[in-house]
Amino acid sequence: MTDALEQLLLADYDRPVTDTIAAGFRSARPVTLRINTLKLSADEGKSALLKAGFYFDEVPWYDAALILHDVREEDLWHTPLFEEGKIYLQSLSSMLPPLYLAPREGESVLDMTAAPGGKTTELAALSAGKALITACERDKHRYERLTFNLKRQGAGRVTALCKDALTLDDFFSFDKILLDAPCSGSGTVTEGKSVRIDADYVEKCALLQEKLLKKALKLLKKGGEMIYSTCSVLKRENEEVVRRALSGTATHIEPVETLQGLPLLPCIDGAICVRPTELYEGFFLVKLKKE
Ligand code: SAM
């Protein structure tokens, strides 16, 4: 961890908590994956993995999530399960926002900043392919990755748009929105990976996040719910963005329950900030409801 990141963390957390976050950054996390229930059941996926010689632990809060033993991601890349889109390599933390959004059959759902599509395909799987999902991504190369993943994962009913979400027509409205915002990535720091997070960069991220969140609130139907999430543990990108975007609006935080085994950092009431550990990346999420 750089000095600049340590100073940012110390502005938000006390020394003992900052030290635990730093220890989380140093931990080597195992490979985790999600069985793609658009293609096979969780039980079928587990049997197929065991048959292929992959051993795993289950995750108490999600039947389709697995933690693999003694495996590198590369070991899975050329397996039929991976190539046929029956599994998706995904961090445990990043599986949380779709679970909390809980898309249902027939609901219109916008995944506002969607590539490479881990959460879009999870949203499709959670609704058994029956939610009406629109996935938006601004970057052309990342958009191509998104459409590749949608196809491979069998999420055929998702409408993908290569577009800046800030320019979406306000004429559109959605029952549910996921804004998994671009962020500094301060929750995903790992040893050996270069880190370029400083106060200026965080501020730049936060200003874009606030714009995107205000736009999301415009596109959300009255009575609709959305999730705002980042893979940052810095309050400027999380609760501060939420506080500013909600100010003067009729939208409130809809408190969410924590899940069994989630390591948590202190954060704004009703939201969840996952602490980086040997299993989890740092991650923030909050559910918002528009009156
Ligand atoms: N939800 C994705 C997943 O789970 O696979 C990860 C999303 S990533 C955190 C944020 C994405 O937002 C990036 O792909 C970035 O290119 C995209 N993005 C940034 N600004 C955007 C904008 N104004 N409109 C649409 N997409 C945007």
mmCIF file of C-alpha atoms and ligand atoms in Angstrom:
data_model
loop_
_atom_site.group_PDB
_atom_site.id
_atom_site.type_symbol
_atom_site.label_atom_id
_atom_site.label_comp_id
_atom_site.label_asym_id
_atom_site.label_seq_id
_atom_site.Cartn_x
_atom_site.Cartn_y
_atom_site.Cartn_z
ATOM 1 C CA MET A 1 0.000 0.000 0.000
ATOM 2 C CA THR A 2 1.283 3.489 -0.851
ATOM 3 C CA ASP A 3 1.611 6.328 1.663
ATOM 4 C CA ALA A 4 -1.061 8.274 -0.228
ATOM 5 C CA LEU A 5 -3.592 5.448 0.130
ATOM 6 C CA GLU A 6 -2.683 4.936 3.781
ATOM 7 C CA GLN A 7 -3.347 8.635 4.470
ATOM 8 C CA LEU A 8 -6.720 8.420 2.723
ATOM 9 C CA LEU A 9 -7.663 5.370 4.785
ATOM 10 C CA LEU A 10 -6.494 7.019 8.014
ATOM 11 C CA ALA A 11 -8.756 9.988 7.261
ATOM 12 C CA ASP A 12 -11.738 7.572 7.268
ATOM 13 C CA TYR A 13 -10.765 4.883 9.785
ATOM 14 C CA ASP A 14 -8.700 4.702 12.953
ATOM 15 C CA ARG A 15 -5.231 3.121 12.973
ATOM 16 C CA PRO A 16 -6.288 -0.411 14.078
ATOM 17 C CA VAL A 17 -8.988 -0.600 11.375
ATOM 18 C CA THR A 18 -6.586 0.770 8.748
ATOM 19 C CA ASP A 19 -4.081 -1.899 9.740
ATOM 20 C CA THR A 20 -6.710 -4.628 9.274
ATOM 21 C CA ILE A 21 -7.530 -3.242 5.828
ATOM 22 C CA ALA A 22 -3.812 -3.262 4.968
ATOM 23 C CA ALA A 23 -3.572 -6.887 6.152
ATOM 24 C CA GLY A 24 -6.519 -7.714 3.857
ATOM 25 C CA PHE A 25 -4.633 -6.170 0.916
ATOM 26 C CA ARG A 26 -1.674 -8.466 1.648
ATOM 27 C CA SER A 27 -3.807 -11.647 1.659
ATOM 28 C CA ALA A 28 -3.773 -13.879 -1.396
ATOM 29 C CA ARG A 29 -7.402 -14.632 -2.185
ATOM 30 C CA PRO A 30 -8.508 -18.011 -3.587
ATOM 31 C CA VAL A 31 -10.275 -18.305 -6.933
ATOM 32 C CA THR A 32 -14.029 -17.868 -6.559
ATOM 33 C CA LEU A 33 -16.736 -18.437 -9.122
ATOM 34 C CA ARG A 34 -20.433 -18.342 -9.735
ATOM 35 C CA ILE A 35 -22.269 -21.246 -11.329
ATOM 36 C CA ASN A 36 -24.337 -19.834 -14.166
ATOM 37 C CA THR A 37 -27.838 -21.016 -13.335
ATOM 38 C CA LEU A 38 -29.058 -19.847 -16.746
ATOM 39 C CA LYS A 39 -27.318 -22.963 -18.072
ATOM 40 C CA LEU A 40 -27.382 -25.529 -15.264
ATOM 41 C CA SER A 41 -28.488 -25.821 -11.645
ATOM 42 C CA ALA A 42 -26.093 -25.057 -8.803
ATOM 43 C CA ASP A 43 -26.084 -28.756 -7.886
ATOM 44 C CA GLU A 44 -25.317 -29.801 -11.462
ATOM 45 C CA GLY A 45 -22.487 -27.259 -11.577
ATOM 46 C CA LYS A 46 -20.989 -28.560 -8.326
ATOM 47 C CA SER A 47 -21.126 -32.181 -9.541
ATOM 48 C CA ALA A 48 -19.504 -31.204 -12.857
ATOM 49 C CA LEU A 49 -16.692 -29.358 -11.050
ATOM 50 C CA LEU A 50 -16.019 -32.310 -8.761
ATOM 51 C CA LYS A 51 -16.016 -34.649 -11.758
ATOM 52 C CA ALA A 52 -13.457 -32.383 -13.436
ATOM 53 C CA GLY A 53 -11.254 -32.593 -10.325
ATOM 54 C CA PHE A 54 -11.994 -29.161 -8.808
ATOM 55 C CA TYR A 55 -12.656 -29.060 -5.072
ATOM 56 C CA PHE A 56 -14.386 -26.195 -3.313
ATOM 57 C CA ASP A 57 -16.092 -24.711 -0.276
ATOM 58 C CA GLU A 58 -19.618 -23.394 -0.439
ATOM 59 C CA VAL A 59 -20.684 -19.873 0.540
ATOM 60 C CA PRO A 60 -23.427 -19.599 3.191
ATOM 61 C CA TRP A 61 -25.282 -16.748 1.480
ATOM 62 C CA TYR A 62 -25.330 -17.914 -2.151
ATOM 63 C CA ASP A 63 -25.904 -21.420 -3.429
ATOM 64 C CA ALA A 64 -24.267 -20.659 -6.786
ATOM 65 C CA ALA A 65 -21.035 -19.229 -5.299
ATOM 66 C CA LEU A 66 -17.987 -21.394 -4.673
ATOM 67 C CA ILE A 67 -14.495 -20.927 -3.250
ATOM 68 C CA LEU A 68 -12.011 -23.178 -5.024
ATOM 69 C CA HIS A 69 -9.095 -24.968 -3.382
ATOM 70 C CA ASP A 70 -5.540 -24.856 -4.745
ATOM 71 C CA VAL A 71 -6.422 -23.577 -8.199
ATOM 72 C CA ARG A 72 -5.330 -20.637 -10.361
ATOM 73 C CA GLU A 73 -7.793 -18.912 -12.671
ATOM 74 C CA GLU A 74 -5.747 -20.167 -15.653
ATOM 75 C CA ASP A 75 -6.502 -23.746 -14.612
ATOM 76 C CA LEU A 76 -10.170 -23.140 -15.411
ATOM 77 C CA TRP A 77 -9.858 -21.143 -18.646
ATOM 78 C CA HIS A 78 -9.715 -24.141 -20.957
ATOM 79 C CA THR A 79 -12.272 -26.320 -19.234
ATOM 80 C CA PRO A 80 -15.587 -26.991 -21.023
ATOM 81 C CA LEU A 81 -17.434 -25.523 -18.015
ATOM 82 C CA PHE A 82 -15.676 -22.185 -18.508
ATOM 83 C CA GLU A 83 -15.709 -22.181 -22.307
ATOM 84 C CA GLU A 84 -19.412 -23.012 -22.422
ATOM 85 C CA GLY A 85 -20.258 -20.212 -19.971
ATOM 86 C CA LYS A 86 -21.477 -22.565 -17.275
ATOM 87 C CA ILE A 87 -19.275 -20.860 -14.686
ATOM 88 C CA TYR A 88 -18.144 -17.240 -14.318
ATOM 89 C CA LEU A 89 -15.011 -16.292 -12.390
ATOM 90 C CA GLN A 90 -16.114 -13.541 -10.029
ATOM 91 C CA SER A 91 -15.070 -12.206 -6.657
ATOM 92 C CA LEU A 92 -17.459 -12.933 -3.785
ATOM 93 C CA SER A 93 -17.922 -9.230 -3.021
ATOM 94 C CA SER A 94 -18.942 -8.486 -6.579
ATOM 95 C CA MET A 95 -21.738 -11.069 -6.363
ATOM 96 C CA LEU A 96 -23.484 -9.021 -3.682
ATOM 97 C CA PRO A 97 -25.152 -6.119 -5.564
ATOM 98 C CA PRO A 98 -27.324 -8.303 -7.857
ATOM 99 C CA LEU A 99 -28.380 -10.412 -4.861
ATOM 100 C CA TYR A 100 -29.496 -7.310 -2.986
ATOM 101 C CA LEU A 101 -31.245 -5.876 -6.058
ATOM 102 C CA ALA A 102 -33.142 -9.191 -6.426
ATOM 103 C CA PRO A 103 -34.530 -8.789 -9.969
ATOM 104 C CA ARG A 104 -37.848 -10.512 -10.642
ATOM 105 C CA GLU A 105 -39.649 -11.761 -13.727
ATOM 106 C CA GLY A 106 -41.018 -8.927 -15.854
ATOM 107 C CA GLU A 107 -39.214 -6.107 -14.020
ATOM 108 C CA SER A 108 -37.313 -3.567 -16.092
ATOM 109 C CA VAL A 109 -33.741 -3.388 -14.818
ATOM 110 C CA LEU A 110 -30.925 -1.067 -15.887
ATOM 111 C CA ASP A 111 -27.310 -2.088 -15.299
ATOM 112 C CA MET A 112 -25.915 1.358 -15.861
ATOM 113 C CA THR A 113 -22.129 0.814 -16.098
ATOM 114 C CA ALA A 114 -22.057 -2.830 -16.987
ATOM 115 C CA ALA A 115 -18.833 -4.158 -18.558
ATOM 116 C CA PRO A 116 -17.439 -6.760 -18.455
ATOM 117 C CA GLY A 117 -20.833 -8.028 -17.358
ATOM 118 C CA GLY A 118 -20.321 -10.204 -14.290
ATOM 119 C CA LYS A 119 -23.198 -8.521 -12.528
ATOM 120 C CA THR A 120 -25.382 -8.245 -15.653
ATOM 121 C CA THR A 121 -25.216 -11.988 -16.214
ATOM 122 C CA GLU A 122 -25.833 -12.588 -12.520
ATOM 123 C CA LEU A 123 -28.928 -10.333 -12.683
ATOM 124 C CA ALA A 124 -30.136 -12.394 -15.643
ATOM 125 C CA ALA A 125 -29.476 -15.659 -13.786
ATOM 126 C CA LEU A 126 -31.210 -14.478 -10.597
ATOM 127 C CA SER A 127 -34.385 -13.713 -12.563
ATOM 128 C CA ALA A 128 -34.086 -16.997 -14.498
ATOM 129 C CA GLY A 129 -33.633 -14.861 -17.617
ATOM 130 C CA LYS A 130 -37.060 -13.259 -17.085
ATOM 131 C CA ALA A 131 -36.205 -9.691 -16.032
ATOM 132 C CA LEU A 132 -36.056 -7.143 -18.861
ATOM 133 C CA ILE A 133 -32.449 -6.057 -18.498
ATOM 134 C CA THR A 134 -30.716 -3.173 -20.276
ATOM 135 C CA ALA A 135 -26.932 -3.042 -19.880
ATOM 136 C CA CYS A 136 -25.109 0.181 -20.675
ATOM 137 C CA GLU A 137 -21.348 0.612 -21.142
ATOM 138 C CA ARG A 138 -19.483 3.659 -22.436
ATOM 139 C CA ASP A 139 -16.132 2.139 -23.425
ATOM 140 C CA LYS A 140 -16.220 0.404 -26.819
ATOM 141 C CA HIS A 141 -13.670 -2.326 -26.020
ATOM 142 C CA ARG A 142 -15.292 -3.073 -22.693
ATOM 143 C CA TYR A 143 -18.697 -3.081 -24.410
ATOM 144 C CA GLU A 144 -17.405 -5.786 -26.768
ATOM 145 C CA ARG A 145 -16.282 -7.816 -23.748
ATOM 146 C CA LEU A 146 -19.748 -7.309 -22.259
ATOM 147 C CA THR A 147 -21.555 -8.585 -25.375
ATOM 148 C CA PHE A 148 -19.139 -11.539 -25.590
ATOM 149 C CA ASN A 149 -19.901 -12.477 -21.979
ATOM 150 C CA LEU A 150 -23.657 -12.031 -22.410
ATOM 151 C CA LYS A 151 -23.562 -14.407 -25.362
ATOM 152 C CA ARG A 152 -21.300 -16.954 -23.710
ATOM 153 C CA GLN A 153 -23.364 -16.938 -20.520
ATOM 154 C CA GLY A 154 -26.643 -17.339 -22.415
ATOM 155 C CA ALA A 155 -28.075 -14.000 -21.242
ATOM 156 C CA GLY A 156 -29.749 -13.533 -24.625
ATOM 157 C CA ARG A 157 -32.597 -11.305 -23.495
ATOM 158 C CA VAL A 158 -30.330 -8.499 -22.258
ATOM 159 C CA THR A 159 -30.330 -5.357 -24.397
ATOM 160 C CA ALA A 160 -26.766 -3.997 -24.504
ATOM 161 C CA LEU A 161 -26.076 -0.343 -25.300
ATOM 162 C CA CYS A 162 -22.667 1.139 -26.074
ATOM 163 C CA LYS A 163 -23.414 4.549 -24.633
ATOM 164 C CA ASP A 164 -22.457 7.054 -21.968
ATOM 165 C CA ALA A 165 -25.107 6.435 -19.318
ATOM 166 C CA LEU A 166 -25.179 10.171 -18.576
ATOM 167 C CA THR A 167 -26.695 10.693 -22.033
ATOM 168 C CA LEU A 168 -29.515 8.142 -21.663
ATOM 169 C CA ASP A 169 -32.844 9.770 -22.474
ATOM 170 C CA ASP A 170 -34.776 10.694 -19.308
ATOM 171 C CA PHE A 171 -37.846 9.404 -21.125
ATOM 172 C CA PHE A 172 -36.690 5.891 -20.061
ATOM 173 C CA SER A 173 -37.640 4.611 -16.629
ATOM 174 C CA PHE A 174 -36.803 1.415 -14.794
ATOM 175 C CA ASP A 175 -38.225 -0.578 -11.875
ATOM 176 C CA LYS A 176 -34.698 -1.342 -10.651
ATOM 177 C CA ILE A 177 -31.230 0.022 -11.353
ATOM 178 C CA LEU A 178 -27.752 -1.214 -10.566
ATOM 179 C CA LEU A 179 -25.078 1.477 -10.575
ATOM 180 C CA ASP A 180 -21.827 -0.415 -10.004
ATOM 181 C CA ALA A 181 -19.860 2.745 -10.436
ATOM 182 C CA PRO A 182 -16.356 3.267 -11.826
ATOM 183 C CA CYS A 183 -14.170 3.926 -8.791
ATOM 184 C CA SER A 184 -10.627 4.185 -7.460
ATOM 185 C CA GLY A 185 -10.585 0.432 -6.724
ATOM 186 C CA SER A 186 -9.287 1.112 -3.226
ATOM 187 C CA GLY A 187 -10.948 -2.089 -1.987
ATOM 188 C CA THR A 188 -9.182 -4.332 -4.489
ATOM 189 C CA VAL A 189 -5.550 -3.465 -3.796
ATOM 190 C CA THR A 190 -3.338 -6.550 -3.767
ATOM 191 C CA GLU A 191 0.338 -7.019 -3.117
ATOM 192 C CA GLY A 192 2.472 -6.692 -6.235
ATOM 193 C CA LYS A 193 -0.155 -4.693 -8.146
ATOM 194 C CA SER A 194 0.752 -1.047 -8.733
ATOM 195 C CA VAL A 195 -1.539 1.419 -6.988
ATOM 196 C CA ARG A 196 -2.227 4.920 -8.278
ATOM 197 C CA ILE A 197 -4.767 6.139 -5.784
ATOM 198 C CA ASP A 198 -4.391 9.634 -4.404
ATOM 199 C CA ALA A 199 -6.743 12.368 -3.231
ATOM 200 C CA ASP A 200 -7.050 13.969 -6.694
ATOM 201 C CA TYR A 201 -7.960 10.680 -8.333
ATOM 202 C CA VAL A 202 -10.496 9.861 -5.628
ATOM 203 C CA GLU A 203 -12.081 13.290 -6.043
ATOM 204 C CA LYS A 204 -12.299 12.795 -9.811
ATOM 205 C CA CYS A 205 -13.980 9.413 -9.301
ATOM 206 C CA ALA A 206 -16.383 10.846 -6.727
ATOM 207 C CA LEU A 207 -17.521 13.672 -9.022
ATOM 208 C CA LEU A 208 -18.321 11.181 -11.813
ATOM 209 C CA GLN A 209 -20.023 8.839 -9.321
ATOM 210 C CA GLU A 210 -22.244 11.671 -8.080
ATOM 211 C CA LYS A 211 -23.251 12.587 -11.645
ATOM 212 C CA LEU A 212 -24.041 8.955 -12.453
ATOM 213 C CA LEU A 213 -26.016 8.481 -9.241
ATOM 214 C CA LYS A 214 -28.092 11.622 -9.857
ATOM 215 C CA LYS A 215 -28.785 10.351 -13.372
ATOM 216 C CA ALA A 216 -29.773 6.918 -11.988
ATOM 217 C CA LEU A 217 -32.238 8.574 -9.606
ATOM 218 C CA LYS A 218 -33.851 10.359 -12.581
ATOM 219 C CA LEU A 219 -34.193 7.088 -14.494
ATOM 220 C CA LEU A 220 -35.641 5.173 -11.531
ATOM 221 C CA LYS A 221 -39.445 4.844 -11.402
ATOM 222 C CA LYS A 222 -41.275 6.183 -8.352
ATOM 223 C CA GLY A 223 -41.354 3.335 -5.831
ATOM 224 C CA GLY A 224 -38.371 1.749 -7.582
ATOM 225 C CA GLU A 225 -35.208 0.525 -5.897
ATOM 226 C CA MET A 226 -31.594 0.754 -6.885
ATOM 227 C CA ILE A 227 -28.200 -0.375 -5.666
ATOM 228 C CA TYR A 228 -25.239 1.954 -5.693
ATOM 229 C CA SER A 229 -21.968 0.037 -5.311
ATOM 230 C CA THR A 230 -18.221 0.551 -5.633
ATOM 231 C CA CYS A 231 -15.142 -1.572 -5.034
ATOM 232 C CA SER A 232 -13.770 1.254 -2.899
ATOM 233 C CA VAL A 233 -13.671 1.478 0.892
ATOM 234 C CA LEU A 234 -13.195 5.266 0.892
ATOM 235 C CA LYS A 235 -16.065 7.290 2.309
ATOM 236 C CA ARG A 236 -15.656 10.068 -0.283
ATOM 237 C CA GLU A 237 -16.708 7.594 -3.013
ATOM 238 C CA ASN A 238 -19.379 5.897 -0.947
ATOM 239 C CA GLU A 239 -21.461 7.572 1.736
ATOM 240 C CA GLU A 240 -20.380 11.080 0.730
ATOM 241 C CA VAL A 241 -21.520 10.506 -2.876
ATOM 242 C CA VAL A 242 -24.806 9.083 -1.604
ATOM 243 C CA ARG A 243 -25.322 11.965 0.834
ATOM 244 C CA ARG A 244 -24.755 14.575 -1.867
ATOM 245 C CA ALA A 245 -26.891 12.829 -4.496
ATOM 246 C CA LEU A 246 -29.831 12.268 -2.113
ATOM 247 C CA SER A 247 -29.802 15.787 -0.695
ATOM 248 C CA GLY A 248 -33.110 17.513 -1.514
ATOM 249 C CA THR A 249 -34.621 14.391 -3.140
ATOM 250 C CA ALA A 250 -37.447 12.092 -2.073
ATOM 251 C CA THR A 251 -35.148 9.062 -2.143
ATOM 252 C CA HIS A 252 -33.995 7.339 1.015
ATOM 253 C CA ILE A 253 -31.635 4.592 2.078
ATOM 254 C CA GLU A 254 -33.519 1.316 2.363
ATOM 255 C CA PRO A 255 -31.544 -0.535 5.059
ATOM 256 C CA VAL A 256 -30.241 -3.974 4.056
ATOM 257 C CA GLU A 257 -29.482 -6.929 6.302
ATOM 258 C CA THR A 258 -25.926 -8.196 6.368
ATOM 259 C CA LEU A 259 -25.235 -11.779 5.284
ATOM 260 C CA GLN A 260 -23.674 -14.589 7.295
ATOM 261 C CA GLY A 261 -19.907 -14.359 7.391
ATOM 262 C CA LEU A 262 -19.466 -10.962 5.711
ATOM 263 C CA PRO A 263 -16.530 -9.060 7.277
ATOM 264 C CA LEU A 264 -17.665 -5.462 7.713
ATOM 265 C CA LEU A 265 -16.173 -2.005 8.053
ATOM 266 C CA PRO A 266 -18.015 0.751 9.880
ATOM 267 C CA CYS A 267 -20.142 2.769 7.455
ATOM 268 C CA ILE A 268 -23.340 4.773 7.053
ATOM 269 C CA ASP A 269 -26.446 3.155 8.659
ATOM 270 C CA GLY A 270 -28.274 0.681 6.429
ATOM 271 C CA ALA A 271 -25.404 0.227 3.953
ATOM 272 C CA ILE A 272 -22.693 -2.446 3.794
ATOM 273 C CA CYS A 273 -18.965 -1.905 3.471
ATOM 274 C CA VAL A 274 -17.083 -5.192 3.139
ATOM 275 C CA ARG A 275 -13.613 -5.288 4.677
ATOM 276 C CA PRO A 276 -10.831 -6.709 2.499
ATOM 277 C CA THR A 277 -9.796 -10.113 3.861
ATOM 278 C CA GLU A 278 -8.291 -13.381 2.658
ATOM 279 C CA LEU A 279 -11.702 -14.135 1.054
ATOM 280 C CA TYR A 280 -13.277 -10.793 0.241
ATOM 281 C CA GLU A 281 -12.353 -7.680 -1.715
ATOM 282 C CA GLY A 282 -13.278 -4.369 -0.127
ATOM 283 C CA PHE A 283 -16.673 -3.305 -1.413
ATOM 284 C CA PHE A 284 -19.477 -0.852 -0.640
ATOM 285 C CA LEU A 285 -23.160 -1.111 -1.417
ATOM 286 C CA VAL A 286 -26.316 0.713 -0.471
ATOM 287 C CA LYS A 287 -29.945 0.225 -1.501
ATOM 288 C CA LEU A 288 -31.917 3.363 -2.344
ATOM 289 C CA LYS A 289 -35.680 3.673 -2.716
ATOM 290 C CA LYS A 290 -37.372 6.487 -4.626
ATOM 291 C CA GLU A 291 -40.617 7.773 -3.037
HETATM 292 N N1 SAM B 1 -20.533 -4.075 -13.155
HETATM 293 C C1 SAM B 1 -19.390 -4.522 -13.921
HETATM 294 C C2 SAM B 1 -19.195 -6.004 -13.674
HETATM 295 O O1 SAM B 1 -19.552 -6.488 -12.593
HETATM 296 O O2 SAM B 1 -18.693 -6.698 -14.557
HETATM 297 C C3 SAM B 1 -18.151 -3.712 -13.577
HETATM 298 C C4 SAM B 1 -18.369 -2.235 -13.843
HETATM 299 S S1 SAM B 1 -16.905 -1.273 -13.651
HETATM 300 C C5 SAM B 1 -16.824 -1.053 -11.950
HETATM 301 C C6 SAM B 1 -17.448 0.295 -14.184
HETATM 302 C C7 SAM B 1 -17.689 0.397 -15.689
HETATM 303 O O3 SAM B 1 -18.318 1.663 -15.941
HETATM 304 C C8 SAM B 1 -16.446 0.390 -16.566
HETATM 305 O O4 SAM B 1 -16.577 -0.633 -17.524
HETATM 306 C C9 SAM B 1 -16.464 1.761 -17.231
HETATM 307 O O5 SAM B 1 -15.971 1.733 -18.564
HETATM 308 C C10 SAM B 1 -17.939 2.090 -17.212
HETATM 309 N N2 SAM B 1 -18.301 3.533 -17.284
HETATM 310 C C11 SAM B 1 -17.637 4.583 -16.750
HETATM 311 N N3 SAM B 1 -18.307 5.719 -16.981
HETATM 312 C C12 SAM B 1 -19.431 5.374 -17.682
HETATM 313 C C13 SAM B 1 -20.518 6.114 -18.212
HETATM 314 N N4 SAM B 1 -20.584 7.447 -18.085
HETATM 315 N N5 SAM B 1 -21.494 5.440 -18.863
HETATM 316 C C14 SAM B 1 -21.435 4.096 -19.007
HETATM 317 N N6 SAM B 1 -20.417 3.352 -18.534
HETATM 318 C C15 SAM B 1 -19.435 3.980 -17.873
#
